[in-house]
Amino acid sequence: MTVSTTQPRLSLGPVLYYWSRQELLDFYSRIADTSVDIVYLGETVCSKRRSLRSKDWLALAQKLTCAGKEVVLSTLNLIESAAELGTLKRLCSNGRFAVEANDIGAVQLLSGNFPFVAGASINIYNARTLRVLADQGLYRWVPPVELSRAALADLQRQRPDGVETEVFVYGRLPLAYSARCFTARARNLPKDDCRFSCADYPDGLELATRERESFLVLNGIQTQSARSCNLIAEVGNMASLGVEVLRISPQQQHTETIIEIFRRELSNRPSKGNAVRVVDKLTPAGSCNGYWYGVSGMDACTIAEAPWR
Amino acid sequence: MDRHYDMTQEAPTLPELVCPAGNLSALKAAVDYGADAVYMGFSDATNARHFAGLNFNTARAREGIRYAHERGTKVFLAINTYAQAADCTRWQMAVDLGAELGVDALILADIGVLDYAANRWPELRLHLSVQASATNPEAIRFYYRHFGIRRVVVPRVLSIKQVEQLAAQSPVPLEVFGFGSLCVMVEGRCLLSSYVTGQSPNTSGVCSPASAVSWEDTSRGVESRLNGVLIDRYGGGEAAGYPTLCKGRFKVGDNTYYAIEEPTSLNTLALLPELQKIGIAAIKIEGRQRSSTYVKQVTQVWRAALDACKQDLPRYQARPEWLRALQQVSEGTQTTLGAYHRPWQ
């Protein structure tokens, strides 16, 4: 692995929630004006969400490219039906934009034909896996969100040449996928008649414990953490780990502000006050960073606890 | 070339019955009561049921394999967690040991481990674990093309219709879950356990580990917690269950309910004729963490059901005494068809 001395670039992950067509278009026109370098576009959670069709996403990709962004088309995490596979095939063979694979089915379709990014739900836990995928055209990977800094450092030491690493540094953590739609279930509706319930929850539907402690977020067939992962305190050390890209996951509000706070941190022009606290105030339900520290993902550790300091 | 089942040409063969062996006595129970194959794991993080007091050391594994083989039962070895970067040799050693012990197949999930096994032991039969979450024919093709897998264990997220379509397009035969604890999430794609406890099936081979569980009798009822997070609270008369974190009661809006899944077991006894018609290669029984009594009971019922299918498929019906016997050993003493039955989704 060659350790880059340049600062990591910033990326914006795909919108994980069900926003309307207008909300998505407005959001991305604001994103075009931010300093984010890479934008991942597309529906990754549920094939029933069709605010934008494939051709709309491609048009948006074109626009953002013109605005100077690198665009990657992201794909569904759980592929079951023939229709979902059909959409996936069209995206994989678009011939123009790189694709983020979130299922091995996508890797198979892209293998040997198109360079691809492996998203966080592709289970890459060791260098041998990374090498097999790099041989098939992987040029960037997002480690599983549960991977600790220590595990990532081990893997980075054995990383094949020509592969970039992108770390999920901000947002509610995607934790699980199911055949069941939990948002529909919360309304006593079956998945086949979900009435697009997700549209009512632009940051997902919060699930609390019986002690009213905010715990998880239901987002259709996806389950997320209620707390947002916040690794802004680590930004300055990512380059020494050989991390090239930092991913911010969109939320309904403040996404552009969060991008600029991370940008300032990367450029050594930190925001006034403690950056961790500044970002924490912009989360929907508090923050966590335990995975990075090798403990429970929900924990919020402080810099003082970091064994690598 | 994909294999397509032509129902008109030949009667599908009876699915193999694959039963759990969490220890030697469970293995013997499965063999004695009619399993066609048993599956087991070593006592470390290389398998997805890494629980205290469970699984096999080398000597026990050798003894179990001998016992099974002498009676014509196959042995599959599950090495189905993800090899961790700091310690990959542990997974490679498990593969080597399995090959040397003469197991009939390895059940693997990790691409790195599959790559190692396919190169080091090219003759050894490889099955793709459910933990690899292969839910579509393209995903299966990837593992078939690169590692020559000969069977796929399908995640418990597909409807029966989807299983049928997958079987028709898959380059290799499918193994499906027939009975046992139900994962509501796609296996291999669930990090809920590590979010709460730091340990997950992918990294440590455990879910909601016992070391993180605590119980407390309070004025509000018995409370079960996982690393301090309240998973459920049981009022007077309610039987308290193990706090598997997706099977607790939570609040969404004003409602308190099983927001993710009820404590229930999967039971597909009623679907057996359909599974056979689809050409399913094997039915898997979950439960390496369960007792040998469970294994005996479940193996016995499923053997009888499969034999009934063989004798007279058109008249097959799940018998009430079978269902009663399975009910007794079910989690939460309820059973469901799970995702096979579309409305469950």
XYZ file of C-alpha atoms in Angstrom:
654
model
C 0.000 0.000 0.000
C 1.255 3.472 -0.801
C 0.256 6.043 1.766
C -0.979 9.173 0.132
C 0.173 12.481 1.545
C -2.723 14.395 0.026
C -5.828 15.026 2.084
C -8.776 12.695 1.557
C -11.616 13.758 -0.735
C -15.168 14.093 0.501
C -18.033 12.056 -0.844
C -21.783 12.162 -0.370
C -23.428 8.730 -0.075
C -26.763 7.921 -1.719
C -29.937 9.296 -0.123
C -31.158 6.336 1.932
C -34.690 7.666 2.554
C -37.773 8.087 0.417
C -37.833 11.728 -0.638
C -40.093 13.181 -3.292
C -38.885 13.971 -6.777
C -38.815 17.693 -6.027
C -36.999 17.243 -2.714
C -34.336 15.150 -4.436
C -33.867 17.595 -7.300
C -33.677 20.571 -4.921
C -31.277 18.705 -2.663
C -28.881 17.856 -5.463
C -28.978 21.324 -6.916
C -27.792 22.576 -3.504
C -25.193 19.787 -3.386
C -23.819 20.930 -6.735
C -22.783 24.158 -4.976
C -21.021 22.457 -2.066
C -17.373 21.477 -1.954
C -18.106 17.755 -1.958
C -15.929 15.896 -4.492
C -17.821 12.677 -5.177
C -21.575 12.078 -5.269
C -23.233 8.648 -5.127
C -26.658 8.633 -6.749
C -29.526 6.178 -6.847
C -32.063 4.169 -4.851
C -30.313 1.613 -2.675
C -33.016 0.500 -0.229
C -36.345 -0.272 -1.908
C -37.258 -0.819 -5.551
C -40.774 0.479 -4.928
C -39.431 3.972 -4.349
C -39.496 5.610 -7.738
C -39.400 9.382 -7.219
C -36.705 9.289 -9.858
C -36.378 6.642 -12.559
C -33.081 5.362 -13.898
C -33.101 7.935 -16.702
C -33.697 10.751 -14.175
C -30.765 9.584 -12.115
C -28.605 9.523 -15.237
C -29.680 13.072 -16.139
C -28.853 14.178 -12.600
C -25.501 12.422 -12.855
C -24.785 14.405 -16.003
C -25.679 17.697 -14.296
C -23.482 16.991 -11.286
C -20.618 15.960 -13.552
C -20.915 19.334 -15.269
C -20.762 20.929 -11.810
C -17.376 19.249 -11.374
C -18.415 16.306 -9.213
C -17.280 12.739 -9.716
C -20.501 10.732 -9.932
C -20.987 7.079 -9.045
C -24.305 5.285 -9.544
C -25.252 3.316 -6.453
C -27.407 0.188 -6.573
C -29.877 -1.807 -4.455
C -28.625 -3.606 -1.366
C -31.033 -6.511 -1.533
C -31.848 -7.947 -4.937
C -34.588 -10.534 -5.064
C -36.954 -10.073 -8.007
C -36.384 -10.310 -11.746
C -37.449 -6.648 -12.079
C -34.816 -5.562 -9.555
C -32.215 -7.561 -11.421
C -33.322 -5.904 -14.687
C -32.810 -2.406 -13.258
C -29.474 -3.459 -11.839
C -28.330 -4.763 -15.232
C -29.250 -1.486 -16.923
C -27.341 0.545 -14.325
C -24.300 -1.727 -14.485
C -24.056 -1.434 -18.254
C -24.719 2.333 -18.442
C -21.266 2.677 -19.972
C -20.742 6.177 -18.697
C -20.652 6.368 -14.917
C -18.934 4.102 -12.454
C -21.191 1.919 -10.325
C -21.251 1.142 -6.616
C -22.088 -2.528 -6.044
C -24.011 -3.227 -2.852
C -24.696 -6.888 -3.566
C -22.444 -9.591 -4.987
C -24.942 -9.910 -7.856
C -23.854 -6.430 -8.971
C -20.202 -7.412 -8.615
C -20.865 -10.367 -10.913
C -22.486 -8.121 -13.538
C -19.639 -5.595 -13.374
C -16.756 -8.093 -13.115
C -14.239 -7.733 -15.861
C -16.448 -5.234 -17.729
C -16.594 -2.031 -15.726
C -14.583 -0.634 -12.823
C -16.654 -0.560 -9.657
C -16.854 0.546 -6.018
C -17.841 -2.007 -3.365
C -20.275 -0.459 -0.877
C -20.254 -1.079 2.869
C -22.665 -4.001 2.634
C -20.248 -6.045 0.532
C -18.532 -8.098 3.211
C -14.851 -7.268 2.855
C -13.078 -8.125 6.094
C -9.658 -9.219 4.792
C -7.073 -8.499 2.114
C -7.592 -11.763 0.237
C -11.221 -10.790 -0.399
C -10.094 -7.358 -1.508
C -7.590 -8.912 -3.933
C -10.192 -11.227 -5.484
C -12.487 -8.240 -6.042
C -9.677 -5.957 -7.257
C -8.895 -8.596 -9.902
C -12.495 -8.190 -11.068
C -12.311 -4.405 -11.395
C -12.864 -3.009 -7.900
C -11.111 0.358 -7.631
C -12.560 1.606 -4.354
C -14.168 -0.023 -1.332
C -16.130 1.128 1.667
C -15.274 -1.048 4.686
C -18.224 -2.586 6.571
C -19.312 0.078 9.069
C -18.580 -2.274 11.981
C -14.871 -2.442 11.127
C -12.659 -0.828 13.775
C -9.777 1.503 13.081
C -7.385 -1.249 14.185
C -8.918 -3.810 11.808
C -8.863 -1.278 8.989
C -5.193 -0.482 9.682
C -4.350 -4.208 9.412
C -6.205 -4.441 6.145
C -4.723 -1.252 4.729
C -1.217 -2.658 5.210
C -2.085 -5.547 2.872
C -4.266 -3.598 0.451
C -3.600 -4.292 -3.243
C -2.254 -1.439 -5.387
C -4.702 0.698 -7.278
C -7.452 0.365 -4.680
C -8.861 3.329 -2.761
C -10.500 3.184 0.659
C -13.574 5.214 1.552
C -14.676 5.436 5.187
C -18.234 6.161 6.344
C -17.585 9.161 8.611
C -20.969 10.731 9.106
C -24.602 9.679 9.265
C -27.029 7.117 10.614
C -25.393 3.731 10.174
C -27.058 1.212 7.887
C -27.115 -1.867 10.140
C -29.401 -4.499 8.617
C -31.614 -5.497 5.688
C -34.681 -7.710 5.670
C -37.371 -9.074 3.366
C -39.789 -7.442 5.742
C -40.723 -3.777 5.546
C -40.648 -2.461 9.107
C -42.138 0.903 8.211
C -45.201 -0.784 6.703
C -45.324 -3.097 9.732
C -45.366 -0.077 12.060
C -48.578 0.950 10.329
C -50.021 -2.553 10.287
C -49.696 -2.738 6.521
C -48.251 -5.606 4.488
C -45.219 -4.800 2.324
C -47.172 -5.364 -0.897
C -49.594 -2.656 0.186
C -47.178 -0.323 1.989
C -48.858 2.855 0.687
C -45.380 4.316 0.417
C -45.312 4.923 4.158
C -41.588 5.736 4.047
C -42.417 9.031 2.350
C -43.625 10.337 5.724
C -40.256 9.820 7.393
C -37.543 11.811 5.601
C -34.943 10.737 8.194
C -36.508 7.322 8.869
C -38.899 6.242 11.640
C -37.416 6.176 15.112
C -37.660 3.106 17.296
C -37.109 3.595 21.029
C -36.713 1.192 23.913
C -39.524 0.938 26.447
C -37.519 3.415 28.500
C -37.899 5.886 25.616
C -34.241 5.704 24.765
C -33.785 6.436 21.080
C -32.315 3.213 19.666
C -32.800 2.372 15.990
C -34.375 3.839 12.875
C -36.735 1.928 10.610
C -36.254 2.799 6.963
C -38.362 0.356 4.967
C -36.471 -2.925 4.761
C -33.362 -1.257 6.196
C -32.606 -0.785 9.892
C -30.270 2.032 10.876
C -28.746 3.327 14.072
C -30.708 6.172 15.659
C -27.445 7.888 16.537
C -25.410 9.265 13.695
C -21.855 8.094 13.292
C -19.584 11.106 13.743
C -15.882 10.654 13.017
C -14.962 14.296 12.524
C -12.370 14.030 15.301
C -10.534 11.439 13.177
C -10.428 13.393 9.945
C -6.885 14.637 10.440
C -5.540 11.095 10.804
C -7.271 9.457 7.867
C -4.497 10.250 5.379
C -1.911 8.467 7.525
C -4.172 5.393 7.463
C -4.157 5.528 3.671
C -7.827 6.503 3.473
C -8.559 8.464 0.292
C -12.270 9.258 0.608
C -14.560 10.213 3.510
C -18.287 9.521 3.106
C -21.054 11.671 4.502
C -24.526 10.146 4.420
C -27.353 12.564 3.551
C -30.022 13.625 6.041
C -33.012 15.864 5.501
C -31.454 18.959 7.052
C -27.974 20.446 7.442
C -26.222 18.108 4.986
C -24.538 20.994 3.174
C -23.434 22.508 6.498
C -21.984 19.188 7.587
C -20.071 18.855 4.315
C -18.529 22.292 4.846
C -17.595 21.540 8.455
C -15.772 18.402 7.313
C -14.163 20.408 4.496
C -12.855 23.022 6.920
C -11.490 20.314 9.173
C -9.709 18.690 6.218
C -8.258 22.017 5.113
C -6.951 22.769 8.595
C -9.326 25.681 8.942
C -11.367 24.191 11.781
C -14.764 25.563 12.720
C -15.062 27.716 15.790
C -15.520 25.628 18.905
C -15.209 21.904 19.255
C -15.907 20.289 15.843
C -17.344 17.131 17.423
C -19.879 19.165 19.357
C -20.662 21.375 16.395
C -21.483 18.321 14.272
C -23.323 16.573 17.126
C -25.750 19.483 17.264
C -26.713 18.812 13.645
C -27.598 15.138 14.147
C -31.253 14.086 14.431
C -30.658 12.044 17.640
C -27.106 12.348 18.914
C -23.940 10.666 17.752
C -21.790 7.581 18.193
C -18.371 6.358 17.073
C -17.879 3.087 18.982
C -17.188 0.917 15.949
C -14.104 2.947 15.096
C -12.814 2.369 18.636
C -13.460 -1.385 18.466
C -16.329 -1.353 20.962
C -20.134 -1.349 20.644
C -21.131 0.751 17.654
C -23.626 2.769 19.707
C -20.983 4.028 22.136
C -19.682 7.561 22.002
C -15.975 7.479 22.836
C -13.807 10.498 23.377
C -10.438 11.168 21.856
C -8.820 10.596 25.242
C -9.896 6.937 25.048
C -8.211 6.364 21.688
C -5.496 3.735 22.113
C -3.659 4.973 18.987
C -2.921 8.389 20.411
C -24.752 -23.426 -18.503
C -27.581 -23.002 -16.039
C -29.438 -25.990 -14.842
C -33.167 -25.957 -15.395
C -35.466 -28.425 -13.763
C -37.899 -29.985 -16.146
C -40.776 -31.199 -14.024
C -42.326 -33.230 -16.815
C -39.236 -35.288 -17.517
C -38.242 -36.664 -14.174
C -39.566 -36.858 -10.670
C -37.480 -34.607 -8.436
C -35.391 -36.460 -5.924
C -36.117 -36.200 -2.233
C -34.321 -33.298 -0.545
C -31.489 -34.214 1.760
C -32.172 -33.623 5.465
C -29.332 -31.555 6.965
C -29.347 -31.396 10.775
C -27.446 -29.332 13.346
C -24.668 -30.802 15.476
C -23.605 -28.391 18.205
C -21.837 -31.178 20.078
C -21.153 -34.894 19.872
C -24.404 -36.034 21.474
C -26.473 -33.826 19.159
C -24.496 -35.219 16.219
C -25.249 -38.772 17.300
C -28.941 -37.931 17.789
C -29.139 -36.484 14.265
C -27.379 -39.505 12.759
C -29.451 -42.023 14.738
C -32.795 -40.422 13.917
C -32.398 -40.092 10.186
C -30.355 -37.068 9.084
C -28.777 -37.455 5.637
C -26.108 -34.983 6.670
C -25.062 -33.150 9.809
C -23.297 -29.808 9.999
C -20.865 -28.735 12.677
C -18.269 -26.111 13.510
C -15.048 -25.759 15.485
C -14.975 -24.146 18.928
C -13.823 -20.704 17.814
C -14.886 -17.595 15.905
C -14.676 -19.385 12.541
C -18.312 -20.418 12.708
C -21.549 -18.512 13.158
C -22.606 -20.349 16.329
C -19.610 -19.509 18.474
C -21.237 -20.040 21.862
C -19.619 -21.090 25.109
C -19.580 -24.862 25.640
C -20.592 -25.555 22.055
C -18.924 -27.052 18.989
C -15.999 -29.386 18.368
C -12.301 -29.617 19.079
C -10.196 -31.765 16.742
C -10.566 -35.011 18.697
C -14.325 -34.631 19.064
C -14.666 -33.684 15.408
C -12.744 -36.794 14.375
C -14.941 -38.964 16.575
C -18.138 -37.349 15.257
C -17.087 -37.707 11.636
C -16.257 -41.369 12.177
C -19.615 -41.980 13.886
C -21.519 -40.325 11.039
C -19.550 -41.906 8.206
C -19.840 -45.410 9.659
C -23.606 -44.961 9.454
C -23.705 -43.449 5.981
C -24.352 -39.862 7.122
C -22.429 -36.982 5.556
C -20.688 -34.292 7.578
C -20.534 -30.648 6.546
C -18.199 -28.236 8.327
C -19.384 -24.645 8.754
C -16.551 -22.094 8.570
C -19.000 -19.351 7.879
C -17.867 -16.165 9.580
C -15.681 -13.539 7.919
C -11.922 -13.953 8.282
C -10.635 -10.984 10.262
C -7.656 -9.175 8.788
C -5.448 -9.592 11.874
C -6.005 -13.321 12.125
C -6.747 -14.835 8.691
C -4.630 -17.921 9.317
C -7.185 -19.126 11.868
C -9.759 -19.514 9.070
C -7.229 -21.142 6.744
C -6.257 -23.624 9.457
C -9.922 -24.494 9.977
C -10.253 -25.190 6.233
C -7.108 -27.354 6.256
C -8.255 -29.250 9.320
C -11.679 -29.894 7.798
C -10.080 -31.230 4.629
C -7.686 -33.438 6.589
C -10.489 -34.809 8.748
C -12.355 -35.846 5.623
C -15.550 -33.799 5.880
C -17.894 -34.108 2.907
C -18.244 -30.370 2.335
C -17.240 -27.009 3.749
C -19.919 -24.363 4.278
C -18.190 -21.021 3.620
C -19.230 -17.377 3.375
C -16.091 -15.243 3.092
C -14.686 -14.617 -0.391
C -11.132 -14.794 0.948
C -11.775 -18.135 2.659
C -13.555 -19.504 -0.429
C -10.587 -18.433 -2.552
C -8.174 -20.132 -0.185
C -10.198 -23.368 0.009
C -10.800 -23.575 -3.750
C -7.060 -23.178 -4.437
C -5.681 -25.284 -1.617
C -8.231 -28.128 -1.784
C -9.614 -28.123 -5.336
C -11.304 -31.511 -4.884
C -13.177 -30.524 -1.746
C -16.872 -29.788 -2.105
C -17.829 -26.209 -1.189
C -21.268 -24.970 -0.173
C -22.072 -21.282 0.045
C -23.251 -20.410 3.545
C -26.425 -18.479 4.197
C -24.092 -15.885 5.747
C -22.952 -14.937 2.215
C -26.483 -13.558 1.553
C -26.830 -14.794 -2.022
C -30.437 -13.953 -2.901
C -30.267 -13.766 -6.700
C -28.860 -15.847 -9.587
C -26.114 -13.328 -10.445
C -24.722 -13.493 -6.922
C -24.724 -17.290 -7.054
C -22.987 -17.183 -10.461
C -20.180 -15.134 -8.937
C -19.404 -17.808 -6.338
C -19.892 -20.620 -8.852
C -17.601 -19.030 -11.423
C -14.785 -18.169 -9.046
C -14.874 -20.970 -6.507
C -16.909 -23.781 -8.083
C -19.430 -23.922 -5.249
C -21.798 -26.876 -5.587
C -24.667 -25.737 -3.410
C -26.105 -22.514 -1.970
C -27.864 -22.116 1.343
C -30.493 -19.489 0.654
C -31.236 -16.638 3.112
C -34.559 -16.755 4.908
C -35.837 -13.654 3.129
C -37.271 -15.076 -0.081
C -40.902 -15.963 -0.741
C -41.638 -19.473 -2.009
C -42.222 -18.009 -5.476
C -38.818 -16.318 -5.373
C -37.186 -19.550 -4.204
C -38.758 -21.289 -7.188
C -37.453 -18.672 -9.613
C -34.023 -18.765 -8.040
C -33.894 -22.566 -8.235
C -34.759 -22.400 -11.941
C -31.946 -19.934 -12.686
C -29.243 -20.959 -10.274
C -26.236 -22.795 -11.694
C -26.155 -24.951 -8.552
C -28.820 -26.606 -6.378
C -30.301 -24.780 -3.393
C -30.526 -25.698 0.263
C -33.278 -23.941 2.209
C -34.110 -23.553 5.870
C -36.958 -25.788 6.978
C -37.151 -25.298 10.700
C -35.650 -23.411 13.610
C -34.978 -19.937 14.910
C -35.855 -17.286 12.418
C -33.475 -14.531 11.365
C -35.693 -11.710 10.183
C -32.678 -9.934 8.679
C -30.692 -11.099 5.676
C -27.984 -13.299 7.159
C -24.514 -11.823 6.815
C -26.036 -8.354 6.429
C -27.004 -7.667 10.012
C -24.818 -5.632 12.357
C -27.423 -5.019 15.056
C -25.565 -7.243 17.506
C -22.243 -5.436 17.160
C -23.995 -2.077 17.329
C -25.153 -2.991 20.837
C -22.498 -5.415 22.100
C -19.429 -5.005 19.885
C -19.764 -8.588 18.611
C -21.614 -9.659 15.481
C -22.135 -12.858 13.487
C -19.744 -11.635 10.774
C -16.864 -10.760 13.080
C -17.293 -13.057 16.076
C -19.838 -15.713 15.112
C -22.331 -14.563 17.740
C -25.583 -12.621 17.913
C -26.805 -11.007 21.137
C -24.112 -12.852 23.126
C -24.942 -14.242 26.572
C -22.045 -12.285 28.098
C -23.950 -9.062 27.357
C -27.294 -10.251 28.760
C -28.638 -9.173 32.120
C -31.959 -9.809 33.851
C -33.501 -7.818 36.630
C -36.679 -8.274 38.617
C -38.095 -4.774 39.008
C -41.370 -3.297 40.218
C -42.335 -2.874 36.548
C -41.639 -6.543 35.747
C -38.698 -8.685 34.730
C -36.396 -6.658 32.503
C -34.024 -8.207 29.989
C -31.134 -6.107 28.741
C -28.350 -6.419 26.239
C -25.333 -4.354 27.230
C -27.664 -2.128 29.215
C -30.210 -1.589 26.419
C -33.706 -2.620 27.484
C -34.822 -5.318 25.030
C -38.027 -6.356 26.752
C -39.984 -6.216 29.975
C -42.296 -9.012 31.088
C -45.376 -8.441 33.191
C -46.952 -10.964 35.582
C -47.695 -14.267 33.878
C -45.617 -13.521 30.799
C -42.848 -16.006 30.052
C -39.560 -14.167 29.687
C -37.558 -14.990 26.551
C -33.892 -14.645 25.664
C -33.182 -11.029 24.672
C -32.220 -11.577 21.036
C -32.240 -7.946 20.125
C -34.473 -8.112 17.044
C -37.090 -10.026 19.029
C -37.768 -7.528 21.798
C -40.646 -5.122 22.278
C -39.947 -1.530 21.390
C -41.770 1.762 21.016
C -42.522 3.225 17.620
C -44.691 6.305 17.923
C -47.188 5.504 20.644
C -47.178 1.755 20.117
C -45.144 -0.780 22.052
C -44.869 -4.037 20.103
C -42.547 -6.531 18.474
C -41.424 -3.874 16.027
C -38.990 -6.133 14.198
C -40.016 -9.748 14.846
C -41.916 -11.877 17.335
C -40.017 -14.599 19.172
C -41.058 -17.385 16.851
C -39.641 -20.307 14.891
C -39.696 -20.964 11.191
C -41.567 -24.128 10.229
C -42.039 -25.099 6.588
C -43.381 -28.614 7.060
C -46.525 -27.597 5.175
C -44.454 -26.406 2.198
C -42.518 -29.632 1.801
C -44.280 -30.837 -1.384
C -43.689 -27.464 -3.051
C -40.054 -27.433 -2.027
C -39.653 -30.893 -3.470
C -41.348 -29.949 -6.747
C -39.061 -26.932 -7.059
C -36.140 -29.353 -6.904
C -34.608 -28.128 -3.637
C -31.500 -30.215 -2.895
C -31.640 -30.059 0.862
C -33.652 -28.877 3.837
C -31.640 -27.376 6.640
C -32.664 -27.526 10.283
C -31.363 -24.613 12.358
C -30.182 -25.084 15.949
C -26.579 -25.950 16.698
C -27.069 -24.070 19.965
C -29.952 -26.374 20.944
C -29.927 -29.605 22.995
C -29.607 -33.137 21.641
C -33.250 -33.664 22.669
C -34.256 -30.872 20.274
C -32.133 -32.385 17.531
C -33.633 -35.824 18.093
C -37.214 -34.534 18.101
C -36.859 -32.330 15.030
C -34.846 -34.872 13.020
C -37.390 -37.573 13.766
C -40.329 -35.455 12.585
C -38.624 -34.223 9.429
C -37.409 -37.715 8.546
C -40.977 -38.993 8.842
C -42.291 -36.089 6.750
C -39.702 -36.577 3.997
C -40.393 -40.316 3.937
C -44.121 -39.610 3.662
C -43.367 -37.339 0.683
C -41.354 -40.080 -0.911
C -44.076 -42.669 -0.487
C -47.028 -40.619 -1.644
C -46.322 -37.026 -2.606
C -49.844 -36.099 -3.849
C -51.405 -37.128 -0.546
C -48.744 -35.593 1.674
C -50.041 -33.521 4.566
C -48.218 -32.250 7.604
C -49.609 -34.472 10.372
C -50.943 -32.865 13.573
C -48.641 -34.965 15.768
C -45.605 -33.716 13.823
C -46.692 -30.110 14.224
C -47.312 -30.648 17.930
C -43.863 -32.163 18.389
C -42.224 -29.226 16.594
C -44.326 -26.691 18.456
C -42.948 -28.014 21.743
C -39.372 -27.219 20.788
C -40.071 -23.901 19.042
C -38.807 -20.565 20.221
C -41.710 -18.731 21.849
C -43.672 -21.946 21.130
C -45.058 -20.381 17.960
C -44.158 -21.174 14.377
C -44.420 -19.245 11.134
C -43.807 -19.764 7.420
C -41.712 -16.597 7.583
C -40.745 -14.907 4.335
C -41.815 -17.933 2.266
C -45.334 -16.681 2.902
C -45.515 -13.245 1.282
C -47.880 -11.518 3.768
C -45.292 -12.073 6.531
C -43.039 -9.616 4.715
